[in-house]
Structures are given as C-alpha cells and as structure tokens.
Amino acid sequence: MIRYLTAGESHGAALIGIVEGMPAGVPLTTEDIDDHLARRWLGFGRGGRARIEQDRVELLSGVRFGKTIGSPIALRLENAAHHKDRSDWPNVMAIGGSGEGIEPVTLPRPGHADLAGAQKYGFDDIRPVIERASARETAMRVACCSVARAMLRHLGIEVGSHVVRIGIVGWEDTGAWQEQVGLLVSEGGARAVYEAADESNVRMLDNDLTDAAVEHIKETKAAGDSLGGSYEVVATGVPVGLGSYVHWDRRLDGRLAQAILSIQGQKAVEIGDGFSGGSTPGSQFHDPITEDEQGHHLTRGSNRAGGIEGGVSNGMPIIVRGVMKPIPTLVKPLETVDISTGEAQPTRYERSDVTSVPAASTVAEATVAWVLAAALLERYGGDTFEQVEQRLALDAAT
Ligand SMILES: Cc1cc2nc3c(=O)[nH]c(=O)nc-3n(C[C@H](O)[C@H](O)[C@H](O)COP(=O)(O)O)c2cc1C
C-alpha cells in the first residue's frame, strides 16, 4: 500500500510531505518533481502568489543516488510568501507567542471553508482555517504524487490533461476535442497531451479558444469577478486489471472520483462520457469489444467508458473530467456576517486568482497518477521496482 501525508499552512514556513510504501529502486530526481511543480503555476489569471513562489522540492529522505530505497520519502517545499510578507505583515502563523498585534480575521468568505471551519474547530479568528484550507497545499500534493508518477513513467504509463472550458469559453461538445486528443495520444501518449496543453497560457488545445479564454479572464477581472471551468485528464499505457469490482472501495472509477473531488474547489467528476450516458441509448453508448489489429488482444472499438468497466481498467486510455467552481475570493464583495459582531458586512478582498482551472488541471493529473500508481502496486507490487517491472511484463506477455 502506498500513502502520502501533507502538512503545512499557506503562510507557514514550509510544506512537508511524506510518501510511504514506494518500492526500492525507482529512479527519482528532484527534476521529476520540480517540472510538475512549475507546471502548477501555469495559467493566465493567476494572482500575485504565482509571482512570489518558485517551488523547488528538497528531498530529505528515502532516496539514495537517484533511486528510492523503500524507506519513507520526506519532501519539503519552502513558502517564499512566508518571508516576503513579513516585512509589512506580521507572521500570522507564528508557532509561539500570544498573537498580540495580529488582527483576527472575522469576515468569512462564502464558498470557502472559512465559516464552517471556524465553527467546527471553535475559532474566533478564521486565519487558521484559511491557512490550511488554502490550495497552497496542492503544491505538496503535486510533489508527493510526482514521486508515484515518476514510477509510472518508467513503466510506460503517462498522465496528461488539458483545459476544456473556462467560464463561458470552451469546446462545444466532447466530440470536438476527441479527435485532437486521439492524435496526440497516438503520437506520444498522454505526455503529448499535457505538453501540447502547456503551450497555451490557459492549457487549452486550440489557439482560438485560448485567445477567447484570455479575453474572458481579462473582462472578468475588470468586473471584479472570478471564473471556474472544466478539464480532462487522460492516462495512457494503463494495463488491464487495475481496481476491482469485488468491493465498493476498490473500484477504480470511485477512487479516481474521490481523488479529483479531494482537490479544493472541484465540484463534479465525469468518467469517460458519463454525463451524456444519461441521455444516450445503450446501443450507442457501450463500447463494442473487438480484436486488436494483430488479432492478439481484445480491445474496444470506442472509449465512452473512459477505460474503466466494472471498476476495473480495461486497457483503453483512462478518461476523467473535472469541474471547478469559480474562485470564491472576489474583488466584487459578497454578502457575509462578521462573526465577532454579528453585523452584516461585505467581504474584503485578499490576493487571489481570477481563475485557477489551468492549475487545477495539473493538480488533477497528479492525483490521477497517484491513484493509478496505488492500484498498480496492489496488483504488481513488490519490495523492489525490478519485481514490479517483471510482474507487469509477465502479465503483458500472457
Ligand atoms: C490550484 C488552485 C488554486 C486556487 N487558488 C485560489 C485563490 O487564489 N483564491 C481563492 O479564493 N480560491 C482559490 N482556489 C479555490 C479554493 O481553494 C476553493 O474554492 C476553496 O477551497 C473551497 O472549495 P471547496 O468548497 O471545494 O473546498 C484554488 C484552488 C486550486 C485547486
């Protein structure tokens, strides 16, 4: 079993991660992690934090001479904002002291964990909720998941994503982008999908849509508002048999949905063409089973199931789509109530993104990679990476 834990607050000194259960011998460098951390900062419409942080991971344990050693892998990411903000802003996350001179946050922002979190933990200052509920945590998540992703890559499994919609700008329907994604996948697997998307500053696979989305973000920003959107994650090279139908918590589709919804602000998940499945007759929805061109393996004539049937991967590309709600921190004030006085008040603006859909798509890639790596190690796992490789190769040969 692999698992990871993250710790750290948005304006704390650092984020910490521990990845446990990776087999020994997986090649791993800091670049494997930093490359994906840099991709998380991509996207027109990000706020000031993107200009402050330059995430570089420190690997503190579990890796020797560029390979995992089977021990827990400890990771650290410094928060540049912790130091940058100090000159004109007190250290809101000081570990000691009385907090004297630090103004409490008492205006909960609708759409954030602020009010429910403060009520749950009994805080009269919302700051601790803001700090841990913040999506800054996703930086460490991407770092931890990139460890698993490095292993997948060495096994020929790639995960990529692209943005489908930002606000009202997006592809008209699934069919419109599927041909392009199919071409990219045939050229270079899911890696080609994310590399092509990274060329666009909103991670969209179409230049006209990119331009329109950038305009839409500019107009929205000028109006003091914010945007959500949607994205698609594709995984290629995934073997048949990851996940299981035998018990609810082993289903791969359920585990992927949980992973996406665990990301801050994600509100809906679709596996394959799941949403249109509700209005399509069965004869036009279910993917026909056919022989591959060599006549060696059974495959599917289409992939509306998104590579998963009965909670088990079926060898087709895995397709997972996610929907992100609009960013809840707006220049335009929303209605709230001051929890210290009970008075109705407008919300106050703090530094924020106008939209984070491009960033969220890269976080979604990372979490999908983690789920696939976990399911893969359940099926082929061993103490060493060599054992994993051998078991996978043996299975592929049969
Ligand atoms: C990568 C990323 C960046 C985000 N940046 C911001 C931001 O700058 N400002 C903000 O208010 N919310 C931001 N969010 C969204 C909030 O974290 C999210 O809406 C909030 O946690 C509440 O969502 P929930 O109800 O799903 O937990 C971001 C989310 C992600 C995934």
Short mmCIF file of C-alpha atoms and ligand atoms in Angstrom, two decimals:
data_model
loop_
_atom_site.label_atom_id
_atom_site.label_comp_id
_atom_site.label_asym_id
_atom_site.label_seq_id
_atom_site.Cartn_x
_atom_site.Cartn_y
_atom_site.Cartn_z
CA MET A 1 0.00 0.00 0.00
CA ILE A 2 1.28 3.47 -0.78
CA ARG A 3 0.08 6.56 1.01
CA TYR A 4 1.06 10.16 1.50
CA LEU A 5 0.51 12.84 4.07
CA THR A 6 0.96 16.58 3.73
CA ALA A 7 1.40 19.22 6.43
CA GLY A 8 1.77 22.96 6.31
CA GLU A 9 -0.12 26.22 6.06
CA SER A 10 -0.28 28.70 3.20
CA HIS A 11 1.85 31.29 5.03
CA GLY A 12 3.71 28.86 7.29
CA ALA A 13 7.43 28.34 6.89
CA ALA A 14 7.13 25.31 4.62
CA LEU A 15 5.00 22.47 3.30
CA ILE A 16 6.05 18.97 4.29
CA GLY A 17 5.12 15.67 2.64
CA ILE A 18 5.77 12.02 3.42
CA VAL A 19 5.36 9.33 0.78
CA GLU A 20 5.30 5.82 2.17
CA GLY A 21 5.35 2.41 0.53
CA MET A 22 7.23 3.07 -2.70
CA PRO A 23 9.29 0.06 -3.77
CA ALA A 24 13.09 0.36 -3.67
CA GLY A 25 14.91 1.13 -6.90
CA VAL A 26 12.56 3.60 -8.59
CA PRO A 27 14.70 6.23 -10.35
CA LEU A 28 13.79 9.60 -8.83
CA THR A 29 15.33 13.07 -9.11
CA THR A 30 14.19 16.47 -7.87
CA GLU A 31 13.57 17.44 -11.53
CA ASP A 32 10.89 14.72 -11.75
CA ILE A 33 9.04 16.72 -9.09
CA ASP A 34 10.07 20.31 -9.86
CA ASP A 35 8.96 20.06 -13.50
CA HIS A 36 5.40 19.33 -12.40
CA LEU A 37 5.54 21.94 -9.62
CA ALA A 38 6.44 24.55 -12.24
CA ARG A 39 3.51 23.40 -14.40
CA ARG A 40 1.17 24.03 -11.43
CA TRP A 41 1.98 27.74 -11.68
CA LEU A 42 0.92 27.87 -15.35
CA GLY A 43 -2.14 29.79 -16.40
CA PHE A 44 -3.25 33.27 -17.27
CA GLY A 45 -5.48 34.60 -14.50
CA ARG A 46 -3.35 33.58 -11.52
CA GLY A 47 -2.82 36.10 -8.74
CA GLY A 48 0.25 37.56 -7.05
CA ARG A 49 1.31 34.34 -5.33
CA ALA A 50 2.38 32.91 -8.69
CA ARG A 51 4.94 35.70 -8.95
CA ILE A 52 6.28 35.09 -5.45
CA GLU A 53 6.73 31.32 -5.32
CA GLN A 54 9.34 29.33 -7.22
CA ASP A 55 8.72 25.86 -5.93
CA ARG A 56 11.82 23.69 -5.67
CA VAL A 57 11.47 20.48 -3.71
CA GLU A 58 14.00 19.31 -1.16
CA LEU A 59 14.18 15.53 -0.88
CA LEU A 60 15.13 14.82 2.72
CA SER A 61 14.99 11.03 2.95
CA GLY A 62 14.09 7.79 1.20
CA VAL A 63 16.22 8.39 -1.90
CA ARG A 64 19.89 7.48 -2.41
CA PHE A 65 21.98 8.11 -5.52
CA GLY A 66 18.89 8.91 -7.56
CA LYS A 67 16.81 5.87 -6.57
CA THR A 68 14.20 5.20 -3.91
CA ILE A 69 15.35 2.90 -1.09
CA GLY A 70 12.00 1.65 0.18
CA SER A 71 12.02 3.96 3.22
CA PRO A 72 9.55 6.82 3.68
CA ILE A 73 10.34 9.69 1.32
CA ALA A 74 10.26 13.08 3.06
CA LEU A 75 9.77 16.21 0.96
CA ARG A 76 9.93 19.90 1.82
CA LEU A 77 8.80 23.00 -0.04
CA GLU A 78 9.59 26.39 1.36
CA ASN A 79 6.87 29.06 1.28
CA ALA A 80 8.52 32.16 -0.13
CA ALA A 81 5.39 34.14 0.84
CA HIS A 82 6.19 33.41 4.50
CA HIS A 83 9.33 35.53 4.25
CA LYS A 84 8.20 38.03 1.61
CA ASP A 85 5.12 39.08 3.52
CA ARG A 86 6.93 39.51 6.80
CA SER A 87 8.32 42.99 6.16
CA ASP A 88 4.92 44.67 6.01
CA TRP A 89 2.79 41.95 7.56
CA PRO A 90 3.20 40.16 10.89
CA ASN A 91 3.92 36.42 10.92
CA VAL A 92 0.32 35.22 11.08
CA MET A 93 1.42 31.60 11.53
CA ALA A 94 3.98 32.16 14.31
CA ILE A 95 4.36 28.89 16.20
CA GLY A 96 4.84 30.59 19.58
CA GLY A 97 3.77 33.90 21.10
CA SER A 98 0.36 35.25 22.03
CA GLY A 99 -0.72 36.60 18.66
CA GLU A 100 -0.78 40.12 20.11
CA GLY A 101 -0.85 42.76 17.39
CA ILE A 102 -2.25 40.34 14.82
CA GLU A 103 -5.70 41.36 13.74
CA PRO A 104 -8.14 38.42 13.75
CA VAL A 105 -9.99 37.57 10.53
CA THR A 106 -13.69 37.71 11.34
CA LEU A 107 -15.36 38.01 7.92
CA PRO A 108 -15.93 34.52 6.49
CA ARG A 109 -15.83 34.33 2.68
CA PRO A 110 -18.76 32.48 1.09
CA GLY A 111 -17.56 29.48 -0.93
CA HIS A 112 -14.57 28.85 1.33
CA ALA A 113 -14.13 26.62 4.38
CA ASP A 114 -13.99 29.84 6.48
CA LEU A 115 -17.29 29.76 8.38
CA ALA A 116 -17.87 26.01 8.65
CA GLY A 117 -14.20 25.52 9.59
CA ALA A 118 -14.25 28.18 12.32
CA GLN A 119 -17.50 26.77 13.74
CA LYS A 120 -16.13 23.23 13.62
CA TYR A 121 -12.84 23.98 15.42
CA GLY A 122 -14.19 26.70 17.69
CA PHE A 123 -12.03 29.57 16.37
CA ASP A 124 -12.98 33.23 16.76
CA ASP A 125 -10.18 34.08 14.26
CA ILE A 126 -10.69 32.45 10.85
CA ARG A 127 -6.99 32.65 9.91
CA PRO A 128 -6.09 29.02 10.82
CA VAL A 129 -8.89 27.76 8.54
CA ILE A 130 -7.83 29.97 5.63
CA GLU A 131 -4.25 28.83 6.01
CA ARG A 132 -4.80 25.07 5.89
CA ALA A 133 -7.85 25.00 3.56
CA SER A 134 -5.90 27.05 1.01
CA ALA A 135 -4.94 25.38 -2.28
CA ARG A 136 -1.29 26.15 -1.48
CA GLU A 137 -1.47 22.59 -0.06
CA THR A 138 -1.79 21.30 -3.62
CA ALA A 139 1.87 22.17 -4.23
CA MET A 140 2.91 19.44 -1.80
CA ARG A 141 0.24 17.15 -3.19
CA VAL A 142 1.71 17.55 -6.66
CA ALA A 143 5.16 16.88 -5.21
CA CYS A 144 4.07 13.65 -3.46
CA CYS A 145 2.08 12.43 -6.47
CA SER A 146 5.03 13.19 -8.77
CA VAL A 147 7.00 10.51 -6.93
CA ALA A 148 4.39 7.93 -7.97
CA ARG A 149 4.22 9.48 -11.39
CA ALA A 150 7.96 9.02 -11.90
CA MET A 151 7.46 5.30 -11.27
CA LEU A 152 4.56 5.15 -13.73
CA ARG A 153 6.64 6.85 -16.39
CA HIS A 154 9.34 4.17 -16.09
CA LEU A 155 6.59 1.60 -16.69
CA GLY A 156 5.31 3.36 -19.83
CA ILE A 157 2.25 4.89 -18.13
CA GLU A 158 1.70 8.60 -18.76
CA VAL A 159 -0.88 11.02 -17.43
CA GLY A 160 -1.77 14.32 -19.09
CA SER A 161 -4.53 16.90 -19.11
CA HIS A 162 -5.94 19.85 -20.97
CA VAL A 163 -8.47 22.54 -20.11
CA VAL A 164 -11.87 22.12 -21.75
CA ARG A 165 -13.66 25.25 -20.50
CA ILE A 166 -13.04 28.48 -18.63
CA GLY A 167 -16.27 30.25 -17.77
CA ILE A 168 -18.34 30.54 -20.94
CA VAL A 169 -15.41 29.79 -23.29
CA GLY A 170 -14.95 26.13 -24.15
CA TRP A 171 -15.30 23.31 -26.66
CA GLU A 172 -18.87 22.81 -27.79
CA ASP A 173 -19.00 19.10 -27.08
CA THR A 174 -16.79 16.17 -26.26
CA GLY A 175 -16.50 15.06 -29.88
CA ALA A 176 -14.95 18.41 -30.83
CA TRP A 177 -11.70 17.79 -28.98
CA GLN A 178 -11.57 13.99 -29.00
CA GLU A 179 -10.01 13.76 -32.45
CA GLN A 180 -7.20 16.11 -31.45
CA VAL A 181 -6.57 14.28 -28.18
CA GLY A 182 -6.63 10.97 -30.07
CA LEU A 183 -3.96 12.23 -32.48
CA LEU A 184 -1.75 13.46 -29.65
CA VAL A 185 -2.17 10.17 -27.79
CA SER A 186 -1.20 8.17 -30.89
CA GLU A 187 1.91 10.36 -31.32
CA GLY A 188 3.19 10.39 -27.75
CA GLY A 189 0.66 9.09 -25.25
CA ALA A 190 -0.80 11.30 -22.55
CA ARG A 191 2.51 13.12 -22.22
CA ALA A 192 1.94 14.64 -25.68
CA VAL A 193 -1.45 15.87 -24.44
CA TYR A 194 -0.01 17.76 -21.50
CA GLU A 195 2.95 19.08 -23.47
CA ALA A 196 0.60 20.47 -26.13
CA ALA A 197 -1.68 21.97 -23.46
CA ASP A 198 1.28 23.58 -21.68
CA GLU A 199 1.95 25.60 -24.87
CA SER A 200 -1.25 27.54 -24.22
CA ASN A 201 -1.33 30.00 -21.31
CA VAL A 202 -4.73 28.61 -20.33
CA ARG A 203 -3.78 24.97 -21.16
CA MET A 204 -6.34 24.73 -23.98
CA LEU A 205 -5.62 22.70 -27.13
CA ASP A 206 -6.99 25.32 -29.53
CA ASN A 207 -5.49 28.74 -30.30
CA ASP A 208 -8.82 30.49 -30.90
CA LEU A 209 -10.21 29.15 -27.65
CA THR A 210 -7.02 30.21 -25.85
CA ASP A 211 -7.38 33.79 -27.13
CA ALA A 212 -11.08 33.88 -26.28
CA ALA A 213 -10.43 32.48 -22.79
CA VAL A 214 -7.72 35.06 -22.10
CA GLU A 215 -10.10 37.86 -23.15
CA HIS A 216 -12.84 36.37 -20.98
CA ILE A 217 -10.48 36.27 -17.97
CA LYS A 218 -9.40 39.89 -18.57
CA GLU A 219 -13.02 41.08 -18.77
CA THR A 220 -13.95 39.09 -15.69
CA LYS A 221 -11.02 40.53 -13.77
CA ALA A 222 -12.01 44.07 -14.79
CA ALA A 223 -15.51 43.36 -13.49
CA GLY A 224 -14.02 42.21 -10.16
CA ASP A 225 -15.38 38.70 -10.66
CA SER A 226 -13.97 35.17 -10.95
CA LEU A 227 -14.38 32.04 -13.11
CA GLY A 228 -14.49 28.26 -12.89
CA GLY A 229 -14.27 25.73 -15.68
CA SER A 230 -13.51 22.15 -16.57
CA TYR A 231 -10.66 19.94 -17.75
CA GLU A 232 -9.94 16.42 -18.94
CA VAL A 233 -7.27 14.07 -17.59
CA VAL A 234 -6.07 11.24 -19.83
CA ALA A 235 -3.87 8.31 -18.79
CA THR A 236 -2.27 6.02 -21.37
CA GLY A 237 -0.38 2.74 -21.09
CA VAL A 238 -2.58 1.65 -18.19
CA PRO A 239 -2.71 -2.17 -18.05
CA VAL A 240 -5.94 -4.16 -17.83
CA GLY A 241 -6.99 -5.07 -14.30
CA LEU A 242 -6.29 -2.09 -12.03
CA GLY A 243 -9.02 -1.70 -9.41
CA SER A 244 -11.72 -4.26 -8.80
CA TYR A 245 -15.47 -4.82 -8.96
CA VAL A 246 -15.43 -7.05 -5.85
CA HIS A 247 -15.82 -4.31 -3.25
CA TRP A 248 -17.01 -0.69 -3.32
CA ASP A 249 -13.77 0.86 -2.13
CA ARG A 250 -11.64 -0.98 -4.68
CA ARG A 251 -13.46 0.37 -7.74
CA LEU A 252 -11.01 2.42 -9.83
CA ASP A 253 -13.69 4.87 -11.01
CA GLY A 254 -14.78 5.58 -7.43
CA ARG A 255 -11.19 6.08 -6.30
CA LEU A 256 -10.48 8.49 -9.17
CA ALA A 257 -13.64 10.47 -8.45
CA GLN A 258 -12.62 10.81 -4.80
CA ALA A 259 -9.14 11.95 -5.81
CA ILE A 260 -10.50 14.70 -8.06
CA LEU A 261 -13.09 15.88 -5.54
CA SER A 262 -10.42 15.99 -2.85
CA ILE A 263 -8.87 18.95 -4.69
CA GLN A 264 -10.02 22.33 -3.38
CA GLY A 265 -12.86 23.82 -5.43
CA GLN A 266 -13.61 20.72 -7.58
CA LYS A 267 -17.33 20.04 -7.68
CA ALA A 268 -18.07 17.40 -10.36
CA VAL A 269 -16.37 14.43 -11.98
CA GLU A 270 -17.14 12.53 -15.15
CA ILE A 271 -15.58 9.20 -16.09
CA GLY A 272 -15.50 8.84 -19.89
CA ASP A 273 -18.73 10.14 -21.42
CA GLY A 274 -20.59 9.60 -18.14
CA PHE A 275 -22.82 12.69 -18.30
CA SER A 276 -24.08 12.06 -21.84
CA GLY A 277 -24.65 8.42 -20.88
CA GLY A 278 -27.79 9.55 -19.11
CA SER A 279 -29.41 10.54 -22.39
CA THR A 280 -27.86 8.09 -24.90
CA PRO A 281 -29.43 4.71 -25.73
CA GLY A 282 -27.35 1.71 -24.66
CA SER A 283 -26.79 0.59 -28.25
CA GLN A 284 -24.94 3.86 -28.91
CA PHE A 285 -23.15 4.12 -25.60
CA HIS A 286 -21.42 0.84 -24.76
CA ASP A 287 -18.04 0.27 -26.40
CA PRO A 288 -18.02 -2.76 -28.71
CA ILE A 289 -15.45 -5.48 -27.87
CA THR A 290 -13.20 -6.26 -30.84
CA GLU A 291 -9.84 -7.89 -31.58
CA ASP A 292 -6.82 -5.60 -31.98
CA GLU A 293 -5.20 -5.23 -35.43
CA GLN A 294 -2.80 -8.12 -34.83
CA GLY A 295 -5.62 -10.29 -33.54
CA HIS A 296 -3.68 -10.87 -30.29
CA HIS A 297 -5.71 -8.98 -27.75
CA LEU A 298 -9.30 -7.97 -27.17
CA THR A 299 -9.86 -4.22 -27.24
CA ARG A 300 -12.75 -1.74 -27.57
CA GLY A 301 -13.98 -0.06 -30.75
CA SER A 302 -14.62 3.20 -28.86
CA ASN A 303 -13.92 4.54 -25.38
CA ARG A 304 -17.07 6.10 -24.00
CA ALA A 305 -16.47 4.15 -20.77
CA GLY A 306 -13.24 6.12 -20.24
CA GLY A 307 -11.11 3.00 -19.89
CA ILE A 308 -12.97 1.56 -16.89
CA GLU A 309 -15.72 -1.09 -16.78
CA GLY A 310 -16.98 -2.61 -13.54
CA GLY A 311 -14.47 -0.53 -11.60
CA VAL A 312 -11.58 -2.24 -13.44
CA SER A 313 -9.24 -0.69 -16.03
CA ASN A 314 -9.88 -2.30 -19.43
CA GLY A 315 -6.68 -1.31 -21.24
CA MET A 316 -8.14 1.72 -23.05
CA PRO A 317 -6.95 5.22 -22.09
CA ILE A 318 -8.42 6.34 -18.76
CA ILE A 319 -10.51 9.50 -19.19
CA VAL A 320 -11.51 11.56 -16.16
CA ARG A 321 -13.05 15.02 -16.38
CA GLY A 322 -13.38 17.51 -13.56
CA VAL A 323 -15.36 20.69 -13.00
CA MET A 324 -14.07 23.52 -10.82
CA LYS A 325 -16.34 26.13 -9.27
CA PRO A 326 -15.50 29.85 -9.67
CA ILE A 327 -12.85 31.17 -7.26
CA PRO A 328 -14.65 32.38 -4.13
CA THR A 329 -12.35 35.33 -3.36
CA LEU A 330 -13.64 38.23 -5.46
CA VAL A 331 -12.86 41.92 -5.76
CA LYS A 332 -16.62 42.42 -6.07
CA PRO A 333 -17.81 41.94 -2.46
CA LEU A 334 -20.15 39.13 -1.44
CA GLU A 335 -22.53 39.23 1.50
CA THR A 336 -21.25 37.94 4.81
CA VAL A 337 -21.60 38.45 8.56
CA ASP A 338 -18.81 39.50 10.93
CA ILE A 339 -18.52 36.61 13.40
CA SER A 340 -17.27 38.90 16.17
CA THR A 341 -20.13 41.43 16.00
CA GLY A 342 -22.94 39.63 14.15
CA GLU A 343 -23.15 42.60 11.75
CA ALA A 344 -23.84 42.10 8.04
CA GLN A 345 -20.74 43.17 6.07
CA PRO A 346 -19.32 42.92 2.55
CA THR A 347 -16.36 40.51 2.15
CA ARG A 348 -12.86 42.00 1.94
CA TYR A 349 -10.62 41.17 -1.00
CA GLU A 350 -7.33 39.36 -0.40
CA ARG A 351 -4.73 38.45 -3.05
CA SER A 352 -6.38 35.83 -5.27
CA ASP A 353 -6.55 34.17 -8.68
CA VAL A 354 -9.33 35.15 -11.12
CA THR A 355 -9.38 31.55 -12.25
CA SER A 356 -7.26 28.54 -11.32
CA VAL A 357 -8.64 25.98 -13.77
CA PRO A 358 -5.32 25.56 -15.66
CA ALA A 359 -3.52 24.97 -12.34
CA ALA A 360 -6.26 22.66 -11.09
CA SER A 361 -5.91 20.55 -14.24
CA THR A 362 -2.25 19.89 -13.40
CA VAL A 363 -3.15 19.01 -9.80
CA ALA A 364 -5.83 16.64 -11.13
CA GLU A 365 -3.21 14.95 -13.33
CA ALA A 366 -1.07 14.39 -10.26
CA THR A 367 -3.87 12.91 -8.16
CA VAL A 368 -4.96 10.61 -11.01
CA ALA A 369 -1.35 9.41 -11.30
CA TRP A 370 -1.32 8.65 -7.59
CA VAL A 371 -4.50 6.54 -7.74
CA LEU A 372 -3.18 4.62 -10.74
CA ALA A 373 0.17 4.01 -9.05
CA ALA A 374 -1.57 2.79 -5.89
CA ALA A 375 -3.78 0.40 -7.87
CA LEU A 376 -0.83 -0.77 -9.94
CA LEU A 377 1.22 -1.60 -6.86
CA GLU A 378 -1.73 -3.53 -5.41
CA ARG A 379 -1.68 -5.75 -8.50
CA TYR A 380 2.02 -5.93 -9.32
CA GLY A 381 3.68 -4.61 -6.16
CA GLY A 382 6.86 -5.91 -4.62
CA ASP A 383 9.63 -4.65 -2.42
CA THR A 384 11.72 -3.71 -5.43
CA PHE A 385 10.94 -1.86 -8.63
CA GLU A 386 12.53 -4.72 -10.53
CA GLN A 387 9.88 -7.09 -9.16
CA VAL A 388 7.14 -4.68 -10.22
CA GLU A 389 8.62 -4.44 -13.73
CA GLN A 390 8.91 -8.23 -14.03
CA ARG A 391 5.36 -8.89 -12.84
CA LEU A 392 3.94 -6.30 -15.20
CA ALA A 393 5.97 -7.65 -18.14
CA LEU A 394 4.87 -11.22 -17.37
CA ASP A 395 1.25 -10.17 -17.33
CA ALA A 396 1.60 -8.21 -20.59
CA ALA A 397 3.12 -11.28 -22.25
CA THR A 398 0.14 -13.52 -21.43
C1 LIG B 1 -4.72 25.34 -7.80
C2 LIG B 1 -5.80 26.10 -7.07
C3 LIG B 1 -5.65 27.45 -6.82
C4 LIG B 1 -6.63 28.16 -6.15
N1 LIG B 1 -6.45 29.50 -5.92
C5 LIG B 1 -7.41 30.19 -5.23
C6 LIG B 1 -7.26 31.57 -4.98
O1 LIG B 1 -6.28 32.21 -5.36
N2 LIG B 1 -8.25 32.20 -4.28
C7 LIG B 1 -9.36 31.54 -3.84
O2 LIG B 1 -10.22 32.15 -3.23
N3 LIG B 1 -9.55 30.23 -4.09
C8 LIG B 1 -8.60 29.54 -4.76
N4 LIG B 1 -8.79 28.21 -5.04
C9 LIG B 1 -10.07 27.58 -4.71
C10 LIG B 1 -10.26 27.35 -3.28
O3 LIG B 1 -9.19 26.67 -2.72
C11 LIG B 1 -11.57 26.58 -3.10
O4 LIG B 1 -12.58 27.21 -3.81
C12 LIG B 1 -11.93 26.51 -1.66
O5 LIG B 1 -11.00 25.65 -1.00
C13 LIG B 1 -13.29 25.98 -1.37
O6 LIG B 1 -13.57 24.89 -2.20
P1 LIG B 1 -14.27 23.59 -1.60
O7 LIG B 1 -15.62 24.01 -1.14
O8 LIG B 1 -14.31 22.65 -2.72
O9 LIG B 1 -13.34 23.17 -0.51
C14 LIG B 1 -7.81 27.48 -5.71
C15 LIG B 1 -7.95 26.11 -5.95
C16 LIG B 1 -6.96 25.42 -6.64
C17 LIG B 1 -7.14 23.95 -6.90
#
